[in-house]
């Protein structure tokens, strides 16, 4: 099982790899990845698959709330910090 | 909102989704657009008037036809070969259902403008902006819809837009200022409008990542009158148009945002809220130049 630091590192690496334009040192955990279009809309389905794969949770796209993919912090809080059988993701 | 527009003077209706305005209704529509133009002037927006058509190739760069195929309207012309023109002119031309038997058509390369502000991004394509640009235009916009209603939902309608292209913070400030400006006005005149997050009307939205992106990070806020009718919207495009059309600000892809007004829908909201006779409208509307002496407007 991965630690919080390892999960955050994996998410940062994925964002840097997918964006193709941001350097690792430019990406903080509170950098707005969709608003700044570091991650473009066409990559969002891949991001969902990546989170599902590493969190072991199935994400219901219909239930996603605004803000949950805002940055690494919100992704971690909403999809990794809560228990798999806990309440659905909704915190921005 | 039990307003029977068909009984009002100055509003004619064609069942194919088009309105005919005259008299007081037309004067009120013009007054409303004049108000929006006045607001555009507050940021020094340069005014443009664009052609009715926009190149399909430019909209294709935005993935427009995949996102909004259900809305698009194309201008169509006949194939100009003498043989075909002769054949067409000698044919019955129109069948009993009113459908034109076009035969061979010329290649279609244009689209009837679906949103006023697209023209600006095409115009400023490939440019480095030394300062943020404030712009405004009004256009007759064309959108096919499943149904139509006078003033509320028309195949063609009037859209006034105020646009800024610049750096991210410049655009965010612009949109925040206009939202505050409009909120003050709405509160002043007593027009009940709710601000609601919205998404663009994508085709097959559940399969479109752009819809998902808008849902996750809302970029569109609508001014909703009467709980259902969006009379305008404030839109933050991020740097989508900047990247697509290579517009740059400070060496990076420019950001953009627009404030859009559906002018016929504003007219509908005013008629619903204040009644069909502008002479009985509250005096605050006169102070804003919207009501008062409309019959003398040319």
Short mmCIF file of C-alpha atoms in Angstrom, two decimals, chain B residues 19 59 85 122 222:
data_model
loop_
_atom_site.label_atom_id
_atom_site.label_comp_id
_atom_site.label_asym_id
_atom_site.label_seq_id
_atom_site.Cartn_x
_atom_site.Cartn_y
_atom_site.Cartn_z
CA UNK B 19 -39.54 36.68 -34.92
CA UNK B 59 -14.77 26.57 -36.31
CA UNK B 85 -28.80 26.04 -63.10
CA UNK B 122 -10.28 34.35 -35.78
CA UNK B 222 -25.72 32.15 -16.59
#
